[in-house]
Amino acid sequence: MRKPFYNVETNLRSKHTSNYWHKPERKNCIWTTQPLEFIEFPDSSPTEKTNLFKNLKFLCIKNNKLKKWESIAELNKLRNLKSLLINNNPVILSVNAETARQLIIAKIQGLESLNRTQIERSERRGAECDYLKRYRSEWVESYGPSAQSKPSETFLICHPTYLALLKEYGAADENEVKEQSALIKDSLICVKIFSPLMPDKPILTKKLPAEMTVGKLKALVQRIFKISAHDVTLTRIFKEDDSQKTEMDNNLRQLSFYSLSDQDKIAVEW
């Protein structure tokens, strides 16, 4: 049976007791220092708060091995978690950077800062509304063939905030969900990302939303190529003619501004 995610100073119970570093001078701060594969608080149900870490406000679990969104959902059980660093985990890299941020915001209701970027009220509302639409079909199916008063335990483990969001915003309209899904699919651009500075690294094919900003794409490629340089340069190379290039030099512009099309290439340099 899995062990809970405890801290060294509160009777840590894990396979590796050296995985966690709790700053003694800051009782509300926990960092991990070695690979962490899952997070679980078995002392509480999916929609309840854990009795552990009642004063914890800041948590750093970046550069770990978290692979499932259920681990992210478990963090909603922390009563006072306000700030989270979670970059460079497999589960985060499984989707584009913008989607990952929205999912985390929707799954952890009290979070105020994510990866050192403040969560504005409008951003949270947008993320939560999109979350309701994204998982509406799964929510409906979770009730099964018989009439039940609540969705399945499996659904709640994956989406513990869903019922609370339903109370706040109401259920998403089915037609609206279908229209949004079609729009999202149509707005994705399939591009090939590579770096001439790393010729041995295979060219990566990514589907990016047209509304994604250049700044967020730069953050994504920094993780992909594992670079820490602040001055990242992105250059669009036209699929029809490799000699035609456009530097994507405005971090606030959306990808659609540069008229990216399927099979275009994006060269990454720093």
mmCIF file of N, CA and C in Angstrom, residues 58-194:
data_model
loop_
_atom_site.group_PDB
_atom_site.id
_atom_site.type_symbol
_atom_site.label_atom_id
_atom_site.label_comp_id
_atom_site.label_asym_id
_atom_site.label_seq_id
_atom_site.Cartn_x
_atom_site.Cartn_y
_atom_site.Cartn_z
ATOM 1 N N PHE A 58 4.017 27.143 1.128
ATOM 2 C CA PHE A 58 4.890 27.074 -0.048
ATOM 3 C C PHE A 58 5.416 25.656 -0.217
ATOM 4 N N LEU A 59 5.304 25.122 -1.442
ATOM 5 C CA LEU A 59 5.771 23.768 -1.729
ATOM 6 C C LEU A 59 6.550 23.753 -3.031
ATOM 7 N N CYS A 60 7.763 23.208 -2.993
ATOM 8 C CA CYS A 60 8.581 23.072 -4.195
ATOM 9 C C CYS A 60 8.758 21.593 -4.503
ATOM 10 N N ILE A 61 8.190 21.153 -5.616
ATOM 11 C CA ILE A 61 8.341 19.759 -6.047
ATOM 12 C C ILE A 61 8.768 19.717 -7.521
ATOM 13 N N LYS A 62 9.516 20.719 -7.947
ATOM 14 C CA LYS A 62 10.006 20.730 -9.328
ATOM 15 C C LYS A 62 11.126 19.701 -9.496
ATOM 16 N N ASN A 63 11.386 19.355 -10.761
ATOM 17 C CA ASN A 63 12.449 18.396 -11.107
ATOM 18 C C ASN A 63 12.250 17.048 -10.439
ATOM 19 N N ASN A 64 11.001 16.600 -10.382
ATOM 20 C CA ASN A 64 10.692 15.298 -9.806
ATOM 21 C C ASN A 64 10.165 14.350 -10.872
ATOM 22 N N LYS A 65 9.535 13.258 -10.445
ATOM 23 C CA LYS A 65 9.075 12.235 -11.383
ATOM 24 C C LYS A 65 7.576 11.969 -11.269
ATOM 25 N N LEU A 66 6.831 13.002 -10.948
ATOM 26 C CA LEU A 66 5.381 12.863 -10.852
ATOM 27 C C LEU A 66 4.801 12.596 -12.241
ATOM 28 N N LYS A 67 4.036 11.523 -12.368
ATOM 29 C CA LYS A 67 3.556 11.100 -13.677
ATOM 30 C C LYS A 67 2.042 11.171 -13.838
ATOM 31 N N LYS A 68 1.306 11.301 -12.720
ATOM 32 C CA LYS A 68 -0.148 11.253 -12.796
ATOM 33 C C LYS A 68 -0.779 12.529 -12.244
ATOM 34 N N TRP A 69 -1.881 12.939 -12.884
ATOM 35 C CA TRP A 69 -2.590 14.133 -12.436
ATOM 36 C C TRP A 69 -3.251 13.923 -11.083
ATOM 37 N N GLU A 70 -3.443 12.662 -10.698
ATOM 38 C CA GLU A 70 -4.010 12.398 -9.376
ATOM 39 C C GLU A 70 -3.119 12.963 -8.275
ATOM 40 N N SER A 71 -1.806 12.934 -8.490
ATOM 41 C CA SER A 71 -0.872 13.491 -7.501
ATOM 42 C C SER A 71 -1.054 14.993 -7.370
ATOM 43 N N ILE A 72 -1.315 15.643 -8.488
ATOM 44 C CA ILE A 72 -1.557 17.091 -8.458
ATOM 45 C C ILE A 72 -2.864 17.375 -7.726
ATOM 46 N N ALA A 73 -3.877 16.564 -8.006
ATOM 47 C CA ALA A 73 -5.181 16.750 -7.357
ATOM 48 C C ALA A 73 -5.084 16.584 -5.846
ATOM 49 N N GLU A 74 -4.180 15.710 -5.383
ATOM 50 C CA GLU A 74 -4.017 15.486 -3.944
ATOM 51 C C GLU A 74 -3.581 16.771 -3.233
ATOM 52 N N LEU A 75 -2.892 17.648 -3.924
ATOM 53 C CA LEU A 75 -2.409 18.880 -3.303
ATOM 54 C C LEU A 75 -3.552 19.808 -2.907
ATOM 55 N N ASN A 76 -4.730 19.589 -3.487
ATOM 56 C CA ASN A 76 -5.890 20.391 -3.093
ATOM 57 C C ASN A 76 -6.316 20.091 -1.662
ATOM 58 N N LYS A 77 -5.824 18.996 -1.104
ATOM 59 C CA LYS A 77 -6.153 18.634 0.282
ATOM 60 C C LYS A 77 -5.389 19.483 1.290
ATOM 61 N N LEU A 78 -4.331 20.162 0.855
ATOM 62 C CA LEU A 78 -3.546 21.009 1.758
ATOM 63 C C LEU A 78 -4.327 22.281 2.049
ATOM 64 N N ARG A 79 -4.563 22.558 3.306
ATOM 65 C CA ARG A 79 -5.476 23.621 3.715
ATOM 66 C C ARG A 79 -5.021 25.023 3.327
ATOM 67 N N ASN A 80 -3.723 25.280 3.388
ATOM 68 C CA ASN A 80 -3.243 26.651 3.220
ATOM 69 C C ASN A 80 -2.195 26.807 2.134
ATOM 70 N N LEU A 81 -2.110 25.849 1.208
ATOM 71 C CA LEU A 81 -1.121 25.950 0.138
ATOM 72 C C LEU A 81 -1.434 27.148 -0.760
ATOM 73 N N LYS A 82 -0.468 28.065 -0.882
ATOM 74 C CA LYS A 82 -0.656 29.281 -1.670
ATOM 75 C C LYS A 82 0.293 29.368 -2.857
ATOM 76 N N SER A 83 1.485 28.802 -2.704
ATOM 77 C CA SER A 83 2.505 28.932 -3.750
ATOM 78 C C SER A 83 3.097 27.567 -4.071
ATOM 79 N N LEU A 84 3.220 27.264 -5.372
ATOM 80 C CA LEU A 84 3.693 25.947 -5.798
ATOM 81 C C LEU A 84 4.708 26.084 -6.927
ATOM 82 N N LEU A 85 5.824 25.374 -6.790
ATOM 83 C CA LEU A 85 6.806 25.234 -7.870
ATOM 84 C C LEU A 85 6.768 23.776 -8.310
ATOM 85 N N ILE A 86 6.463 23.538 -9.564
ATOM 86 C CA ILE A 86 6.251 22.162 -10.009
ATOM 87 C C ILE A 86 6.783 21.912 -11.417
ATOM 88 N N ASN A 87 7.684 22.748 -11.896
ATOM 89 C CA ASN A 87 8.256 22.589 -13.229
ATOM 90 C C ASN A 87 8.999 21.268 -13.372
ATOM 91 N N ASN A 88 9.116 20.824 -14.616
ATOM 92 C CA ASN A 88 9.946 19.658 -14.958
ATOM 93 C C ASN A 88 9.522 18.378 -14.253
ATOM 94 N N ASN A 89 8.239 18.069 -14.375
ATOM 95 C CA ASN A 89 7.703 16.777 -13.967
ATOM 96 C C ASN A 89 7.041 16.157 -15.195
ATOM 97 N N PRO A 90 7.135 14.842 -15.377
ATOM 98 C CA PRO A 90 6.546 14.210 -16.562
ATOM 99 C C PRO A 90 5.079 14.539 -16.786
ATOM 100 N N VAL A 91 4.305 14.619 -15.706
ATOM 101 C CA VAL A 91 2.885 14.900 -15.861
ATOM 102 C C VAL A 91 2.658 16.295 -16.443
ATOM 103 N N ILE A 92 3.494 17.245 -16.090
ATOM 104 C CA ILE A 92 3.359 18.610 -16.601
ATOM 105 C C ILE A 92 3.754 18.680 -18.063
ATOM 106 N N LEU A 93 4.766 17.906 -18.433
ATOM 107 C CA LEU A 93 5.255 17.920 -19.805
ATOM 108 C C LEU A 93 4.393 17.093 -20.739
ATOM 109 N N SER A 94 3.361 16.420 -20.192
ATOM 110 C CA SER A 94 2.499 15.581 -21.023
ATOM 111 C C SER A 94 1.528 16.401 -21.865
ATOM 112 N N VAL A 95 1.368 17.685 -21.525
ATOM 113 C CA VAL A 95 0.516 18.594 -22.292
ATOM 114 C C VAL A 95 1.293 19.879 -22.529
ATOM 115 N N ASN A 96 0.747 20.788 -23.336
ATOM 116 C CA ASN A 96 1.471 22.037 -23.547
ATOM 117 C C ASN A 96 1.440 22.880 -22.265
ATOM 118 N N ALA A 97 2.368 23.809 -22.184
ATOM 119 C CA ALA A 97 2.581 24.568 -20.953
ATOM 120 C C ALA A 97 1.328 25.326 -20.501
ATOM 121 N N GLU A 98 0.598 25.882 -21.454
ATOM 122 C CA GLU A 98 -0.589 26.660 -21.105
ATOM 123 C C GLU A 98 -1.688 25.767 -20.528
ATOM 124 N N THR A 99 -1.889 24.604 -21.147
ATOM 125 C CA THR A 99 -2.896 23.661 -20.646
ATOM 126 C C THR A 99 -2.526 23.146 -19.262
ATOM 127 N N ALA A 100 -1.238 22.835 -19.070
ATOM 128 C CA ALA A 100 -0.770 22.344 -17.773
ATOM 129 C C ALA A 100 -1.059 23.371 -16.683
ATOM 130 N N ARG A 101 -0.795 24.620 -16.965
ATOM 131 C CA ARG A 101 -1.037 25.672 -15.969
ATOM 132 C C ARG A 101 -2.529 25.763 -15.634
ATOM 133 N N GLN A 102 -3.387 25.707 -16.651
ATOM 134 C CA GLN A 102 -4.828 25.781 -16.412
ATOM 135 C C GLN A 102 -5.321 24.613 -15.568
ATOM 136 N N LEU A 103 -4.827 23.424 -15.867
ATOM 137 C CA LEU A 103 -5.264 22.238 -15.128
ATOM 138 C C LEU A 103 -4.851 22.315 -13.664
ATOM 139 N N ILE A 104 -3.632 22.757 -13.412
ATOM 140 C CA ILE A 104 -3.152 22.860 -12.032
ATOM 141 C C ILE A 104 -3.977 23.879 -11.260
ATOM 142 N N ILE A 105 -4.251 25.024 -11.879
ATOM 143 C CA ILE A 105 -5.036 26.066 -11.223
ATOM 144 C C ILE A 105 -6.427 25.537 -10.866
ATOM 145 N N ALA A 106 -7.036 24.805 -11.784
ATOM 146 C CA ALA A 106 -8.388 24.283 -11.542
ATOM 147 C C ALA A 106 -8.395 23.171 -10.499
ATOM 148 N N LYS A 107 -7.307 22.425 -10.407
ATOM 149 C CA LYS A 107 -7.249 21.298 -9.475
ATOM 150 C C LYS A 107 -6.892 21.720 -8.050
ATOM 151 N N ILE A 108 -6.257 22.893 -7.884
ATOM 152 C CA ILE A 108 -5.858 23.364 -6.553
ATOM 153 C C ILE A 108 -6.521 24.719 -6.323
ATOM 154 N N GLN A 109 -7.623 24.727 -5.601
ATOM 155 C CA GLN A 109 -8.469 25.919 -5.535
ATOM 156 C C GLN A 109 -7.861 27.106 -4.807
ATOM 157 N N GLY A 110 -7.061 26.855 -3.780
ATOM 158 C CA GLY A 110 -6.561 27.978 -3.003
ATOM 159 C C GLY A 110 -5.244 28.555 -3.487
ATOM 160 N N LEU A 111 -4.710 28.002 -4.562
ATOM 161 C CA LEU A 111 -3.391 28.410 -5.044
ATOM 162 C C LEU A 111 -3.400 29.856 -5.542
ATOM 163 N N GLU A 112 -2.391 30.627 -5.162
ATOM 164 C CA GLU A 112 -2.288 32.032 -5.563
ATOM 165 C C GLU A 112 -1.107 32.292 -6.483
ATOM 166 N N SER A 113 -0.096 31.427 -6.427
ATOM 167 C CA SER A 113 1.093 31.601 -7.271
ATOM 168 C C SER A 113 1.536 30.238 -7.788
ATOM 169 N N LEU A 114 1.807 30.168 -9.083
ATOM 170 C CA LEU A 114 2.241 28.911 -9.703
ATOM 171 C C LEU A 114 3.524 29.150 -10.490
ATOM 172 N N ASN A 115 4.574 28.441 -10.117
ATOM 173 C CA ASN A 115 5.877 28.591 -10.774
ATOM 174 C C ASN A 115 6.318 30.054 -10.832
ATOM 175 N N ARG A 116 6.141 30.711 -9.676
ATOM 176 C CA ARG A 116 6.569 32.107 -9.465
ATOM 177 C C ARG A 116 5.769 33.128 -10.288
ATOM 178 N N THR A 117 4.625 32.723 -10.809
ATOM 179 C CA THR A 117 3.760 33.650 -11.534
ATOM 180 C C THR A 117 2.416 33.746 -10.825
ATOM 181 N N GLN A 118 2.017 34.964 -10.491
ATOM 182 C CA GLN A 118 0.778 35.190 -9.759
ATOM 183 C C GLN A 118 -0.427 34.726 -10.571
ATOM 184 N N ILE A 119 -1.402 34.141 -9.909
ATOM 185 C CA ILE A 119 -2.634 33.702 -10.554
ATOM 186 C C ILE A 119 -3.672 34.802 -10.383
ATOM 187 N N GLU A 120 -4.002 35.476 -11.463
ATOM 188 C CA GLU A 120 -4.997 36.541 -11.397
ATOM 189 C C GLU A 120 -6.401 35.943 -11.304
ATOM 190 N N ARG A 121 -7.336 36.734 -10.780
ATOM 191 C CA ARG A 121 -8.706 36.240 -10.609
ATOM 192 C C ARG A 121 -9.316 35.833 -11.945
ATOM 193 N N SER A 122 -9.079 36.630 -12.980
ATOM 194 C CA SER A 122 -9.628 36.321 -14.299
ATOM 195 C C SER A 122 -9.031 35.033 -14.857
ATOM 196 N N GLU A 123 -7.736 34.806 -14.598
ATOM 197 C CA GLU A 123 -7.091 33.576 -15.074
ATOM 198 C C GLU A 123 -7.694 32.364 -14.377
ATOM 199 N N ARG A 124 -7.925 32.474 -13.071
ATOM 200 C CA ARG A 124 -8.519 31.356 -12.342
ATOM 201 C C ARG A 124 -9.923 31.063 -12.851
ATOM 202 N N ARG A 125 -10.697 32.087 -13.041
ATOM 203 C CA ARG A 125 -12.075 31.872 -13.520
ATOM 204 C C ARG A 125 -12.058 31.183 -14.888
ATOM 205 N N GLY A 126 -11.195 31.647 -15.779
ATOM 206 C CA GLY A 126 -11.108 31.043 -17.106
ATOM 207 C C GLY A 126 -10.672 29.589 -17.043
ATOM 208 N N ALA A 127 -9.674 29.299 -16.187
ATOM 209 C CA ALA A 127 -9.166 27.934 -16.048
ATOM 210 C C ALA A 127 -10.246 27.009 -15.492
ATOM 211 N N GLU A 128 -10.997 27.496 -14.506
ATOM 212 C CA GLU A 128 -12.021 26.664 -13.875
ATOM 213 C C GLU A 128 -13.195 26.411 -14.810
ATOM 214 N N CYS A 129 -13.604 27.424 -15.569
ATOM 215 C CA CYS A 129 -14.699 27.236 -16.524
ATOM 216 C C CYS A 129 -14.293 26.266 -17.634
ATOM 217 N N ASP A 130 -13.060 26.406 -18.124
ATOM 218 C CA ASP A 130 -12.569 25.483 -19.152
ATOM 219 C C ASP A 130 -12.473 24.063 -18.612
ATOM 220 N N TYR A 131 -12.120 23.949 -17.337
ATOM 221 C CA TYR A 131 -12.009 22.631 -16.693
ATOM 222 C C TYR A 131 -13.364 21.931 -16.662
ATOM 223 N N LEU A 132 -14.413 22.685 -16.341
ATOM 224 C CA LEU A 132 -15.755 22.120 -16.325
ATOM 225 C C LEU A 132 -16.159 21.615 -17.707
ATOM 226 N N LYS A 133 -15.809 22.378 -18.721
ATOM 227 C CA LYS A 133 -16.156 21.979 -20.087
ATOM 228 C C LYS A 133 -15.330 20.777 -20.542
ATOM 229 N N ARG A 134 -14.053 20.792 -20.207
ATOM 230 C CA ARG A 134 -13.133 19.742 -20.661
ATOM 231 C C ARG A 134 -13.561 18.357 -20.157
ATOM 232 N N TYR A 135 -14.048 18.314 -18.908
ATOM 233 C CA TYR A 135 -14.346 17.019 -18.299
ATOM 234 C C TYR A 135 -15.840 16.772 -18.098
ATOM 235 N N ARG A 136 -16.667 17.513 -18.809
ATOM 236 C CA ARG A 136 -18.117 17.348 -18.649
ATOM 237 C C ARG A 136 -18.556 15.936 -19.008
ATOM 238 N N SER A 137 -18.123 15.425 -20.145
ATOM 239 C CA SER A 137 -18.536 14.087 -20.588
ATOM 240 C C SER A 137 -18.106 13.017 -19.590
ATOM 241 N N GLU A 138 -16.887 13.178 -19.086
ATOM 242 C CA GLU A 138 -16.379 12.222 -18.098
ATOM 243 C C GLU A 138 -17.200 12.292 -16.815
ATOM 244 N N TRP A 139 -17.613 13.493 -16.443
ATOM 245 C CA TRP A 139 -18.434 13.677 -15.241
ATOM 246 C C TRP A 139 -19.795 13.002 -15.410
ATOM 247 N N VAL A 140 -20.428 13.193 -16.568
ATOM 248 C CA VAL A 140 -21.733 12.579 -16.833
ATOM 249 C C VAL A 140 -21.614 11.063 -16.833
ATOM 250 N N GLU A 141 -20.595 10.536 -17.480
ATOM 251 C CA GLU A 141 -20.407 9.087 -17.560
ATOM 252 C C GLU A 141 -20.099 8.464 -16.200
ATOM 253 N N SER A 142 -19.522 9.251 -15.298
ATOM 254 C CA SER A 142 -19.111 8.704 -14.001
ATOM 255 C C SER A 142 -20.285 8.283 -13.134
ATOM 256 N N TYR A 143 -21.484 8.767 -13.451
ATOM 257 C CA TYR A 143 -22.654 8.391 -12.670
ATOM 258 C C TYR A 143 -23.127 6.980 -12.975
ATOM 259 N N GLY A 144 -22.741 6.447 -14.122
ATOM 260 C CA GLY A 144 -23.132 5.080 -14.467
ATOM 261 C C GLY A 144 -24.589 4.986 -14.881
ATOM 262 N N PRO A 145 -25.083 3.756 -15.152
ATOM 263 C CA PRO A 145 -26.459 3.574 -15.635
ATOM 264 C C PRO A 145 -27.530 3.827 -14.589
ATOM 265 N N SER A 146 -27.197 3.641 -13.313
ATOM 266 C CA SER A 146 -28.204 3.841 -12.266
ATOM 267 C C SER A 146 -28.152 5.255 -11.721
ATOM 268 N N ALA A 147 -29.252 5.690 -11.151
ATOM 269 C CA ALA A 147 -29.301 7.042 -10.580
ATOM 270 C C ALA A 147 -28.497 7.082 -9.287
ATOM 271 N N GLN A 148 -27.522 7.943 -9.242
ATOM 272 C CA GLN A 148 -26.677 8.078 -8.061
ATOM 273 C C GLN A 148 -26.674 9.525 -7.602
ATOM 274 N N SER A 149 -26.372 9.727 -6.335
ATOM 275 C CA SER A 149 -26.370 11.081 -5.794
ATOM 276 C C SER A 149 -25.048 11.794 -6.019
ATOM 277 N N LYS A 150 -24.033 11.049 -6.406
ATOM 278 C CA LYS A 150 -22.725 11.647 -6.639
ATOM 279 C C LYS A 150 -21.943 10.816 -7.645
ATOM 280 N N PRO A 151 -20.939 11.407 -8.293
ATOM 281 C CA PRO A 151 -20.153 10.658 -9.276
ATOM 282 C C PRO A 151 -19.293 9.593 -8.612
ATOM 283 N N SER A 152 -18.663 8.777 -9.419
ATOM 284 C CA SER A 152 -17.873 7.665 -8.910
ATOM 285 C C SER A 152 -16.652 8.132 -8.129
ATOM 286 N N GLU A 153 -16.147 7.253 -7.274
ATOM 287 C CA GLU A 153 -14.953 7.543 -6.493
ATOM 288 C C GLU A 153 -13.747 7.767 -7.407
ATOM 289 N N THR A 154 -13.698 7.017 -8.497
ATOM 290 C CA THR A 154 -12.597 7.163 -9.455
ATOM 291 C C THR A 154 -12.566 8.565 -10.040
ATOM 292 N N PHE A 155 -13.745 9.080 -10.392
ATOM 293 C CA PHE A 155 -13.825 10.431 -10.941
ATOM 294 C C PHE A 155 -13.387 11.462 -9.905
ATOM 295 N N LEU A 156 -13.832 11.304 -8.674
ATOM 296 C CA LEU A 156 -13.503 12.271 -7.621
ATOM 297 C C LEU A 156 -12.014 12.268 -7.289
ATOM 298 N N ILE A 157 -11.367 11.124 -7.394
ATOM 299 C CA ILE A 157 -9.929 11.055 -7.143
ATOM 300 C C ILE A 157 -9.177 11.883 -8.186
ATOM 301 N N CYS A 158 -9.642 11.796 -9.423
ATOM 302 C CA CYS A 158 -8.991 12.554 -10.509
ATOM 303 C C CYS A 158 -9.401 14.020 -10.514
ATOM 304 N N HIS A 159 -10.651 14.285 -10.118
ATOM 305 C CA HIS A 159 -11.199 15.652 -10.216
ATOM 306 C C HIS A 159 -11.906 16.060 -8.920
ATOM 307 N N PRO A 160 -11.191 16.153 -7.821
ATOM 308 C CA PRO A 160 -11.834 16.445 -6.531
ATOM 309 C C PRO A 160 -12.468 17.833 -6.435
ATOM 310 N N THR A 161 -12.067 18.759 -7.289
ATOM 311 C CA THR A 161 -12.638 20.110 -7.228
ATOM 312 C C THR A 161 -13.869 20.266 -8.118
ATOM 313 N N TYR A 162 -14.183 19.263 -8.910
ATOM 314 C CA TYR A 162 -15.226 19.413 -9.931
ATOM 315 C C TYR A 162 -16.582 19.765 -9.333
ATOM 316 N N LEU A 163 -16.987 19.085 -8.266
ATOM 317 C CA LEU A 163 -18.298 19.349 -7.674
ATOM 318 C C LEU A 163 -18.387 20.765 -7.116
ATOM 319 N N ALA A 164 -17.293 21.220 -6.504
ATOM 320 C CA ALA A 164 -17.278 22.589 -5.967
ATOM 321 C C ALA A 164 -17.375 23.612 -7.096
ATOM 322 N N LEU A 165 -16.723 23.327 -8.213
ATOM 323 C CA LEU A 165 -16.785 24.238 -9.360
ATOM 324 C C LEU A 165 -18.178 24.237 -9.982
ATOM 325 N N LEU A 166 -18.833 23.083 -9.963
ATOM 326 C CA LEU A 166 -20.214 23.007 -10.466
ATOM 327 C C LEU A 166 -21.140 23.904 -9.656
ATOM 328 N N LYS A 167 -20.946 23.899 -8.348
ATOM 329 C CA LYS A 167 -21.773 24.734 -7.480
ATOM 330 C C LYS A 167 -21.547 26.218 -7.758
ATOM 331 N N GLU A 168 -20.307 26.541 -8.097
ATOM 332 C CA GLU A 168 -19.979 27.955 -8.318
ATOM 333 C C GLU A 168 -20.412 28.450 -9.693
ATOM 334 N N TYR A 169 -20.202 27.640 -10.733
ATOM 335 C CA TYR A 169 -20.453 28.101 -12.102
ATOM 336 C C TYR A 169 -21.640 27.433 -12.788
ATOM 337 N N GLY A 170 -22.085 26.284 -12.263
ATOM 338 C CA GLY A 170 -23.127 25.527 -12.933
ATOM 339 C C GLY A 170 -22.525 24.607 -13.983
ATOM 340 N N ALA A 171 -23.323 23.665 -14.467
ATOM 341 C CA ALA A 171 -22.840 22.689 -15.441
ATOM 342 C C ALA A 171 -22.665 23.334 -16.807
ATOM 343 N N ALA A 172 -21.632 22.893 -17.513
ATOM 344 C CA ALA A 172 -21.381 23.395 -18.860
ATOM 345 C C ALA A 172 -22.425 22.827 -19.821
ATOM 346 N N ASP A 173 -22.858 23.639 -20.774
ATOM 347 C CA ASP A 173 -23.821 23.200 -21.774
ATOM 348 C C ASP A 173 -23.161 22.222 -22.740
ATOM 349 N N GLU A 174 -23.848 21.116 -23.047
ATOM 350 C CA GLU A 174 -23.263 20.080 -23.897
ATOM 351 C C GLU A 174 -22.893 20.608 -25.284
ATOM 352 N N ASN A 175 -23.767 21.413 -25.885
ATOM 353 C CA ASN A 175 -23.479 21.953 -27.211
ATOM 354 C C ASN A 175 -22.274 22.879 -27.180
ATOM 355 N N GLU A 176 -22.185 23.637 -26.088
ATOM 356 C CA GLU A 176 -21.045 24.542 -25.941
ATOM 357 C C GLU A 176 -19.748 23.757 -25.843
ATOM 358 N N VAL A 177 -19.791 22.631 -25.115
ATOM 359 C CA VAL A 177 -18.608 21.790 -24.969
ATOM 360 C C VAL A 177 -18.169 21.253 -26.320
ATOM 361 N N LYS A 178 -19.155 20.771 -27.125
ATOM 362 C CA LYS A 178 -18.832 20.234 -28.440
ATOM 363 C C LYS A 178 -18.240 21.307 -29.346
ATOM 364 N N GLU A 179 -18.817 22.497 -29.294
ATOM 365 C CA GLU A 179 -18.313 23.595 -30.120
ATOM 366 C C GLU A 179 -16.905 23.969 -29.703
ATOM 367 N N GLN A 180 -16.671 24.012 -28.377
ATOM 368 C CA GLN A 180 -15.341 24.376 -27.895
ATOM 369 C C GLN A 180 -14.312 23.330 -28.303
ATOM 370 N N SER A 181 -14.684 22.045 -28.212
ATOM 371 C CA SER A 181 -13.760 20.974 -28.586
ATOM 372 C C SER A 181 -13.371 21.088 -30.050
ATOM 373 N N ALA A 182 -14.367 21.407 -30.886
ATOM 374 C CA ALA A 182 -14.087 21.556 -32.316
ATOM 375 C C ALA A 182 -13.192 22.754 -32.565
ATOM 376 N N LEU A 183 -13.450 23.849 -31.847
ATOM 377 C CA LEU A 183 -12.634 25.047 -32.014
ATOM 378 C C LEU A 183 -11.196 24.811 -31.579
ATOM 379 N N ILE A 184 -11.031 24.104 -30.449
ATOM 380 C CA ILE A 184 -9.688 23.814 -29.954
ATOM 381 C C ILE A 184 -8.922 22.971 -30.963
ATOM 382 N N LYS A 185 -9.614 21.951 -31.492
ATOM 383 C CA LYS A 185 -8.964 21.070 -32.458
ATOM 384 C C LYS A 185 -8.559 21.836 -33.701
ATOM 385 N N ASP A 186 -9.454 22.726 -34.171
ATOM 386 C CA ASP A 186 -9.161 23.498 -35.374
ATOM 387 C C ASP A 186 -8.056 24.512 -35.158
ATOM 388 N N SER A 187 -7.889 24.979 -33.916
ATOM 389 C CA SER A 187 -6.910 26.035 -33.651
ATOM 390 C C SER A 187 -5.507 25.511 -33.374
ATOM 391 N N LEU A 188 -5.352 24.188 -33.276
ATOM 392 C CA LEU A 188 -4.031 23.620 -33.016
ATOM 393 C C LEU A 188 -3.187 23.631 -34.289
ATOM 394 N N ILE A 189 -1.932 24.019 -34.122
ATOM 395 C CA ILE A 189 -0.997 24.083 -35.246
ATOM 396 C C ILE A 189 0.095 23.052 -35.016
ATOM 397 N N CYS A 190 0.297 22.180 -35.985
ATOM 398 C CA CYS A 190 1.321 21.138 -35.869
ATOM 399 C C CYS A 190 2.640 21.667 -36.443
ATOM 400 N N VAL A 191 3.616 21.894 -35.572
ATOM 401 C CA VAL A 191 4.899 22.451 -36.007
ATOM 402 C C VAL A 191 6.043 21.529 -35.610
ATOM 403 N N LYS A 192 7.182 21.742 -36.236
ATOM 404 C CA LYS A 192 8.384 20.964 -35.946
ATOM 405 C C LYS A 192 9.399 21.878 -35.271
ATOM 406 N N ILE A 193 9.809 21.487 -34.077
ATOM 407 C CA ILE A 193 10.710 22.316 -33.272
ATOM 408 C C ILE A 193 12.088 21.667 -33.218
ATOM 409 N N PHE A 194 13.115 22.453 -33.492
ATOM 410 C CA PHE A 194 14.476 21.930 -33.444
ATOM 411 C C PHE A 194 15.436 23.046 -33.065
#
